[in-house]
JSON list of C-alpha atoms in Angstrom, two decimals:
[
{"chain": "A", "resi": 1, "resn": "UNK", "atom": "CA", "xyz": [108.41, -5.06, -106.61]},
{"chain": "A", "resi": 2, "resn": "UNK", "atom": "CA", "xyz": [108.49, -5.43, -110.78]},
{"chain": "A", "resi": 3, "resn": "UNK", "atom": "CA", "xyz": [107.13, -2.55, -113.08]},
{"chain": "A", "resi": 4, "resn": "UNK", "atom": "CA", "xyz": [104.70, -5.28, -113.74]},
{"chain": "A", "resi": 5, "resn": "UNK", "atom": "CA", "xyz": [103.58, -5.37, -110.21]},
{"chain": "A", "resi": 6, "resn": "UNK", "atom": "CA", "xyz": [103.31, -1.79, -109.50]},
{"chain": "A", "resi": 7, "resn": "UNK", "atom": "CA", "xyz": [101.60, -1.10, -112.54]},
{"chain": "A", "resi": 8, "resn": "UNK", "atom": "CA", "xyz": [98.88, -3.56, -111.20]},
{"chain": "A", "resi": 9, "resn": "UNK", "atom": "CA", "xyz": [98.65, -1.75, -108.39]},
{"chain": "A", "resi": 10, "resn": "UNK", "atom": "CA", "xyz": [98.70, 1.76, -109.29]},
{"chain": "A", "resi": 11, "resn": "UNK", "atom": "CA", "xyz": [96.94, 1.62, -112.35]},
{"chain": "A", "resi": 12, "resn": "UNK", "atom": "CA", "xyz": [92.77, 1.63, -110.84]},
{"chain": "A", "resi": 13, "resn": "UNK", "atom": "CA", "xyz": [93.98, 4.34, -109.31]},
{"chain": "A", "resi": 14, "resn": "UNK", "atom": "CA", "xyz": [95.34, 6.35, -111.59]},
{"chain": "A", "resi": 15, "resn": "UNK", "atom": "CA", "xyz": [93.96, 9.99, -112.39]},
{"chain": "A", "resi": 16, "resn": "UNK", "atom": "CA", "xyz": [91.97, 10.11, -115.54]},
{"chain": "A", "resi": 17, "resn": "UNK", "atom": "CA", "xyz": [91.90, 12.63, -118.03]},
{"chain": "A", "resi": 18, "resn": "UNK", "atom": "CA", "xyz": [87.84, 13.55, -119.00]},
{"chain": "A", "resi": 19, "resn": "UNK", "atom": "CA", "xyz": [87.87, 13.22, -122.83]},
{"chain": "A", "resi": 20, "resn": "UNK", "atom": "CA", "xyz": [84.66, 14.05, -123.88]},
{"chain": "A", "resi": 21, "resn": "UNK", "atom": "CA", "xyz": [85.28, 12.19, -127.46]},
{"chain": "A", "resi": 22, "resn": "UNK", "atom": "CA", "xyz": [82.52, 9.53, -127.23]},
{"chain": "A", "resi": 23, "resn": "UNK", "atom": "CA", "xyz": [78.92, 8.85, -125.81]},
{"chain": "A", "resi": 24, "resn": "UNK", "atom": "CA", "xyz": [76.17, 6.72, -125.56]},
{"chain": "A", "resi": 25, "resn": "UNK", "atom": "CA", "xyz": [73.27, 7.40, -127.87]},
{"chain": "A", "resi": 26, "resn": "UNK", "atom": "CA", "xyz": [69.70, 6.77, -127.17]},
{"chain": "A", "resi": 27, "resn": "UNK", "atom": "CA", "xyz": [68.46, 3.25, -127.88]},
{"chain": "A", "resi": 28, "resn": "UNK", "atom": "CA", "xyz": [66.75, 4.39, -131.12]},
{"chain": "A", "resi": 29, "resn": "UNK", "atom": "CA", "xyz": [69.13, 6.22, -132.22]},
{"chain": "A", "resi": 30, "resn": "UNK", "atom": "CA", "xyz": [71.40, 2.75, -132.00]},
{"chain": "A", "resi": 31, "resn": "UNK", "atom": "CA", "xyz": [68.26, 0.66, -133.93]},
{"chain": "A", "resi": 32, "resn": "UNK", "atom": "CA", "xyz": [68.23, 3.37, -136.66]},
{"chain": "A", "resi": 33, "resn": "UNK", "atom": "CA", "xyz": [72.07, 2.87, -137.50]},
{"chain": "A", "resi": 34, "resn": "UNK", "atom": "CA", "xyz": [73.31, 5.92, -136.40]},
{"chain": "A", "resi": 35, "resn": "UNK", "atom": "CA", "xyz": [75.53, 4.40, -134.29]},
{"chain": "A", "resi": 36, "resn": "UNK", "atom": "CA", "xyz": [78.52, 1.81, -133.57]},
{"chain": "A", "resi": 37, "resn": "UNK", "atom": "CA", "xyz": [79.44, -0.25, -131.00]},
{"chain": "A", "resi": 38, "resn": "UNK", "atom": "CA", "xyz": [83.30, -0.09, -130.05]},
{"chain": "A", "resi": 39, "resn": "UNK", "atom": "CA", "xyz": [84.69, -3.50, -129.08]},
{"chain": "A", "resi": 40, "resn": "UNK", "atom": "CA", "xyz": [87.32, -3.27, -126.34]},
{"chain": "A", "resi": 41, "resn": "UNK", "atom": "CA", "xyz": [89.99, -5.93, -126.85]},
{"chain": "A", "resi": 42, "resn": "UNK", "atom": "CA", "xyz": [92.97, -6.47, -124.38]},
{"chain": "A", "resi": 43, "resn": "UNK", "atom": "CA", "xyz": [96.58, -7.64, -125.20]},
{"chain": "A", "resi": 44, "resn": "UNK", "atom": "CA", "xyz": [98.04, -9.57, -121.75]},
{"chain": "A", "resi": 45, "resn": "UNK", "atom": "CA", "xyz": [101.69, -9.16, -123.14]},
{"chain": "A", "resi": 46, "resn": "UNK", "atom": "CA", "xyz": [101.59, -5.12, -123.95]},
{"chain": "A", "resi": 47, "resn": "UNK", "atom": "CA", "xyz": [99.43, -4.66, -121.91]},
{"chain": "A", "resi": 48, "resn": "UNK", "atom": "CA", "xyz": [97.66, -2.58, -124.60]},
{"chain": "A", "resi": 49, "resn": "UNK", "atom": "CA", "xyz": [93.80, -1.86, -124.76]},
{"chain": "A", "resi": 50, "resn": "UNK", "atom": "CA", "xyz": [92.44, -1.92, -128.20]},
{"chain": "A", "resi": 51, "resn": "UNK", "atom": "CA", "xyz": [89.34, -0.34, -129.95]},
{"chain": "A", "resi": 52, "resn": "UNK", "atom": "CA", "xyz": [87.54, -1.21, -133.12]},
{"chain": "A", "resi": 53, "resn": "UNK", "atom": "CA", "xyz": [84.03, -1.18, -134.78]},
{"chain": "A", "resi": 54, "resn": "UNK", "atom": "CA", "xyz": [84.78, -3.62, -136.95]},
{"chain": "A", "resi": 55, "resn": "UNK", "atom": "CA", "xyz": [83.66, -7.72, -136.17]},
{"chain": "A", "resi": 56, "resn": "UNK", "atom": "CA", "xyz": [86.45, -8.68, -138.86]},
{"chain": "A", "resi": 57, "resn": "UNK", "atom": "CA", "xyz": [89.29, -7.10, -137.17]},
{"chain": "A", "resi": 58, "resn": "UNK", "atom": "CA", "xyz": [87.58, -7.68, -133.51]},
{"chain": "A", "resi": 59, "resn": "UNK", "atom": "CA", "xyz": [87.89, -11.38, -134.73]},
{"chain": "A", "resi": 60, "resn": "UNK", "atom": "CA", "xyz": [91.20, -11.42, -136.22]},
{"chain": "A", "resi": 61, "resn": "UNK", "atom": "CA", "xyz": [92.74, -10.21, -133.12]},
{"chain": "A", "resi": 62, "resn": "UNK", "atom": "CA", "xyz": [91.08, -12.68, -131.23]},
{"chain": "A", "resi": 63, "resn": "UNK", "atom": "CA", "xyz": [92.30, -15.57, -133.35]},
{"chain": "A", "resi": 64, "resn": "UNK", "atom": "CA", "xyz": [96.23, -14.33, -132.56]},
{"chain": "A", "resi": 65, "resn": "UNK", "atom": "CA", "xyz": [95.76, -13.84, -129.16]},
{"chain": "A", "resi": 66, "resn": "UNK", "atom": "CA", "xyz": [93.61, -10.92, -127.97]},
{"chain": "A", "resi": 67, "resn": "UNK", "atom": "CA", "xyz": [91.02, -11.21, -125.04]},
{"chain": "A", "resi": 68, "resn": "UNK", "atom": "CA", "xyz": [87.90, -9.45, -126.47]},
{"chain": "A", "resi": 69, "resn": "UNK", "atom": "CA", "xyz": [86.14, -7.51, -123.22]},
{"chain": "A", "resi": 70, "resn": "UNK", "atom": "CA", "xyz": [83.18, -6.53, -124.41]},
{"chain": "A", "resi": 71, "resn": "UNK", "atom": "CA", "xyz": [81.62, -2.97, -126.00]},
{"chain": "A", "resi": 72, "resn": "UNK", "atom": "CA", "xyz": [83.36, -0.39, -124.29]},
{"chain": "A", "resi": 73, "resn": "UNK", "atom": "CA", "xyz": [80.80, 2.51, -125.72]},
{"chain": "A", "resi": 74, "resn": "UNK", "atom": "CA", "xyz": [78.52, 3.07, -128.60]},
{"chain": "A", "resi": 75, "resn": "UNK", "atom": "CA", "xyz": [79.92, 5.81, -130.71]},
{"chain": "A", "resi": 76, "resn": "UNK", "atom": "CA", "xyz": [78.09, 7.84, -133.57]},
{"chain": "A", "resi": 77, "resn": "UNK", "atom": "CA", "xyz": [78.40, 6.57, -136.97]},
{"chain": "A", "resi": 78, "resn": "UNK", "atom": "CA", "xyz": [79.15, 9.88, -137.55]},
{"chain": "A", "resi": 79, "resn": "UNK", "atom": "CA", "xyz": [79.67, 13.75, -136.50]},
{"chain": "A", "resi": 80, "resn": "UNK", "atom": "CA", "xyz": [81.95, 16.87, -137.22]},
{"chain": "A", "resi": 81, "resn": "UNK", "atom": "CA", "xyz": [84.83, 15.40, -134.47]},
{"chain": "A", "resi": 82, "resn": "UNK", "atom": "CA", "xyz": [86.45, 12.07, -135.99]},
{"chain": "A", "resi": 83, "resn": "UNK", "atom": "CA", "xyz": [88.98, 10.23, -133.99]},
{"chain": "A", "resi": 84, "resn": "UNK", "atom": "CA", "xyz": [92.05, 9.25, -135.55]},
{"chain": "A", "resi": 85, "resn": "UNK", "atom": "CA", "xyz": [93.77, 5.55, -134.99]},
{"chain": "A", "resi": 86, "resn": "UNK", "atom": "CA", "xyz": [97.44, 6.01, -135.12]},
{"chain": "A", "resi": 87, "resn": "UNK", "atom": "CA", "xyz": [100.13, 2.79, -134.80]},
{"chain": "A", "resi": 88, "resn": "UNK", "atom": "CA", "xyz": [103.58, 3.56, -133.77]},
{"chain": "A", "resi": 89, "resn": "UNK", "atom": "CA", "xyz": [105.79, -0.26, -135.16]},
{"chain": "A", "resi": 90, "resn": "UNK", "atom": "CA", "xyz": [108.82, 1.01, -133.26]},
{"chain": "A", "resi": 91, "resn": "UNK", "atom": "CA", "xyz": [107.93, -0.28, -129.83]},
{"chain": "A", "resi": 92, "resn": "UNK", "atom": "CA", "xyz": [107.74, -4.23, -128.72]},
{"chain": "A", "resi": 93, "resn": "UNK", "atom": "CA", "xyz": [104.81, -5.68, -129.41]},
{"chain": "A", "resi": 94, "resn": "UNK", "atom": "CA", "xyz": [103.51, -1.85, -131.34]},
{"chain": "A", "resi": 95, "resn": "UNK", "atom": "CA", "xyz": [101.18, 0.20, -129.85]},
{"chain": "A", "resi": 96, "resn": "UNK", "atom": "CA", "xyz": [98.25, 2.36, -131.02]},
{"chain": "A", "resi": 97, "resn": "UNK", "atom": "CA", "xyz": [97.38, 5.93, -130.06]},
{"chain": "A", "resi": 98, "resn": "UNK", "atom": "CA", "xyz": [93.76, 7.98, -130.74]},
{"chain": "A", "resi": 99, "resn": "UNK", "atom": "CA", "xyz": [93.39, 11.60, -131.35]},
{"chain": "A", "resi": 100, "resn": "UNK", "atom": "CA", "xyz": [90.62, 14.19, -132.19]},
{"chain": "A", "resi": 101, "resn": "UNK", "atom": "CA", "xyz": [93.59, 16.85, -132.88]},
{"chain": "A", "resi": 102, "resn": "UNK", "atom": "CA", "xyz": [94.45, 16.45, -136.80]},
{"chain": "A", "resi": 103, "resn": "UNK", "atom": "CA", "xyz": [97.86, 18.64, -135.45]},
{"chain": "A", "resi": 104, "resn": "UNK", "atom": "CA", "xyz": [98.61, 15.87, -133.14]},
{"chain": "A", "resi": 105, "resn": "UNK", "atom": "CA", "xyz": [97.83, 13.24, -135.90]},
{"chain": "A", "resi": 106, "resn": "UNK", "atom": "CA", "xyz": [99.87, 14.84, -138.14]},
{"chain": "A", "resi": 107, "resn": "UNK", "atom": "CA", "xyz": [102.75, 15.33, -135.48]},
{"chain": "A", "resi": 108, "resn": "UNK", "atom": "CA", "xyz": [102.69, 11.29, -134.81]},
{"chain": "A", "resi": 109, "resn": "UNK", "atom": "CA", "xyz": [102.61, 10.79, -138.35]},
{"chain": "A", "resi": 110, "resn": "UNK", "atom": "CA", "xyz": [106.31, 12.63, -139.13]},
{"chain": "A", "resi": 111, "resn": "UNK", "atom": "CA", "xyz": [107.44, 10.94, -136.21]},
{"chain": "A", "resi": 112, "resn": "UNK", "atom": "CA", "xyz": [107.07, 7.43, -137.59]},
{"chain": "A", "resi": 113, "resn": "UNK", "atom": "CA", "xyz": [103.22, 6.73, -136.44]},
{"chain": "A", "resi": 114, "resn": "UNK", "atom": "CA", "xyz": [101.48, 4.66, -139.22]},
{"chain": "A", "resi": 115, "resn": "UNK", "atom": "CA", "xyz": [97.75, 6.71, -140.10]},
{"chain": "A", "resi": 116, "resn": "UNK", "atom": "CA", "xyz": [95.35, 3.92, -140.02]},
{"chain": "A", "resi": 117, "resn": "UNK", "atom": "CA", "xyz": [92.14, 6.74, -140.63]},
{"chain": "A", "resi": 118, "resn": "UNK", "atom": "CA", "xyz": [89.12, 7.41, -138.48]},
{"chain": "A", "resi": 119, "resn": "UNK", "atom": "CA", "xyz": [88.71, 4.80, -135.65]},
{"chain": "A", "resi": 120, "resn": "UNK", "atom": "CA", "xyz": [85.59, 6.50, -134.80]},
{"chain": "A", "resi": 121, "resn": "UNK", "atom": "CA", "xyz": [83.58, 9.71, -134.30]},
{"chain": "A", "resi": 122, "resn": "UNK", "atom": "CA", "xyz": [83.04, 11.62, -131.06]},
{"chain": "A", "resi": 123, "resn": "UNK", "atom": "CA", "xyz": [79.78, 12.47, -129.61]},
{"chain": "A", "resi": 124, "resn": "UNK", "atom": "CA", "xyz": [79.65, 16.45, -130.60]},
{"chain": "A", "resi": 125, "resn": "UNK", "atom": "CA", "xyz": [77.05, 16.85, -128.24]},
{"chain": "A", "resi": 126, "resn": "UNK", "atom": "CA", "xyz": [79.38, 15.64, -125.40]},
{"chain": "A", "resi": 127, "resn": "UNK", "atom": "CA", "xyz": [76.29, 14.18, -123.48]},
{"chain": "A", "resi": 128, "resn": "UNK", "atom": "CA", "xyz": [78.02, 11.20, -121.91]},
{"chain": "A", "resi": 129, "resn": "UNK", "atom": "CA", "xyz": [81.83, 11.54, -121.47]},
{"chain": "A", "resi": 130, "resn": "UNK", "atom": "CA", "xyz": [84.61, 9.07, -122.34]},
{"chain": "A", "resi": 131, "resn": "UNK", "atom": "CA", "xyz": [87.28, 8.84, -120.51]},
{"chain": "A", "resi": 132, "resn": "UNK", "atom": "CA", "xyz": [90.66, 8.74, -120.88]},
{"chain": "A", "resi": 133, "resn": "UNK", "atom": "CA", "xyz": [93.06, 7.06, -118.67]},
{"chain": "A", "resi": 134, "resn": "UNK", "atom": "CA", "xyz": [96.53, 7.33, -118.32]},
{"chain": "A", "resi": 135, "resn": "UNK", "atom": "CA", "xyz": [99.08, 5.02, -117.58]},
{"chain": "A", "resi": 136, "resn": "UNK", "atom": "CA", "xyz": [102.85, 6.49, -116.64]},
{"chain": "A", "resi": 137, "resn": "UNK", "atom": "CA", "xyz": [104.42, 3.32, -115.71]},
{"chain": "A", "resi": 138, "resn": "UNK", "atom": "CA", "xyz": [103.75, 1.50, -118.89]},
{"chain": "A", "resi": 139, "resn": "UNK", "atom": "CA", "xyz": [105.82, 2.11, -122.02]},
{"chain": "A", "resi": 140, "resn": "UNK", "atom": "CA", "xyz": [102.80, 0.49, -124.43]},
{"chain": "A", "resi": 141, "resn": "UNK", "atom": "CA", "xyz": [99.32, 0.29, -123.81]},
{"chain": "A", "resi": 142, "resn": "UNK", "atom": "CA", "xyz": [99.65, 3.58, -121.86]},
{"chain": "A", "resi": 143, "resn": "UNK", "atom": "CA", "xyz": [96.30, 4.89, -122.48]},
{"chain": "A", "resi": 144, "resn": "UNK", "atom": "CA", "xyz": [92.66, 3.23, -121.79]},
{"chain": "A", "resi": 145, "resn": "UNK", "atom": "CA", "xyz": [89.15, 4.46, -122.55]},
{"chain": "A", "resi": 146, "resn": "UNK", "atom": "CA", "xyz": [86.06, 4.27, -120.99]},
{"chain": "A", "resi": 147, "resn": "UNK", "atom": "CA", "xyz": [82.48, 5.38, -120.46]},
{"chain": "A", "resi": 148, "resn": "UNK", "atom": "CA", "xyz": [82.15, 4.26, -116.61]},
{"chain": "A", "resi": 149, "resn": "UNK", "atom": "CA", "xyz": [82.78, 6.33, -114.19]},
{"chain": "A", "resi": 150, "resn": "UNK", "atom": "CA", "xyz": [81.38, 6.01, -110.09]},
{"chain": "A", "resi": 151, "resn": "UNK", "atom": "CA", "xyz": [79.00, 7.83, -108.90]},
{"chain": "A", "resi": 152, "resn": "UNK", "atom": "CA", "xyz": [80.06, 7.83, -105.69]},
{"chain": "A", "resi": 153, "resn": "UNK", "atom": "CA", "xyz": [83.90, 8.69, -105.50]},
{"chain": "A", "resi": 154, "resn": "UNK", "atom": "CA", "xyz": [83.88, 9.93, -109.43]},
{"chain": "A", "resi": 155, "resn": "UNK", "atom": "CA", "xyz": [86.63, 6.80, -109.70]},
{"chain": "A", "resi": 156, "resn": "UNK", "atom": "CA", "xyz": [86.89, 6.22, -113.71]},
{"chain": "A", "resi": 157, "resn": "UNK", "atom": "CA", "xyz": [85.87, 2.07, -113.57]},
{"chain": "A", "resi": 158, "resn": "UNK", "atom": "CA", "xyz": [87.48, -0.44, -116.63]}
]
């Protein structure tokens, strides 16, 4: 079987890593502007999930090729936590990476990682989770996010 094929497979059912870095707000909360939607976006040849607040970029990367899935969450226009965007150039088809940890950021960012600021604010409150999944069989587009998870067999959904 490819890596391609077994990363189909495997990846609904890989274990995901509770990153409380995100929620859902309250519906007023969202009509007073205290929020912002993050678009999901999807690149079928890395394989790489993408997240932005931004219509311009969300429609940018549609025009060159990305499948736009939707809002993934509603994040806080704002709080004490921001969440870095990182881009590392040096693998095929480049790859992005987010992190609450400004040691991490800065670790990327001697590495090679291009700093492309605050792709969003975390919930401090933590009151709905995001999720982080991980993806060890791909070498871009390793890491997803999302706010679903089932109630049933606690299964993080996409």
């Amino acid at each position: 079987m490819s890596a391609k094929g077994l990363l189909r497979r495997v990846a609904p059912l890989l274990v995901a890593l509770v990153v409380a870095v995100a929620s859902l707000p309250a519906a007023a909360g969202a009509a007073e502007g205290v929020s912002k939607a993050m678009c999901r976006l999807y690149n079928r040849y890395t394989g790489e999930h993408f997240y932005t607040a931004s219509s311009e970029e969300r429609d940018s990367l549609q025009l060159v090729g990305w499948s736009y899935e939707g809002i993934g969450w509603i994040a806080p226009a704002t709080s004490k936590t921001p969440v870095y965007r990182l881009y590392n150039p040096y693998v095929d088809g480049g790859d992005h990476h987010y992190a609450t940890n400004v040691g991490e950021k800065n670790t990327l960012v001697k590495a090679g990682w291009r700093d492309e600021g605050i792709g969003w604010y975390s919930d401090d409150a933590k009151t709905v989770p995001l999720y982080r999944q991980y993806n060890p069989f791909a070498s871009t587009g390793t890491v997803t996010y999302t706010a679903y998870q089932c109630s049933t067999c606690g299964a993080v959904m996409q």
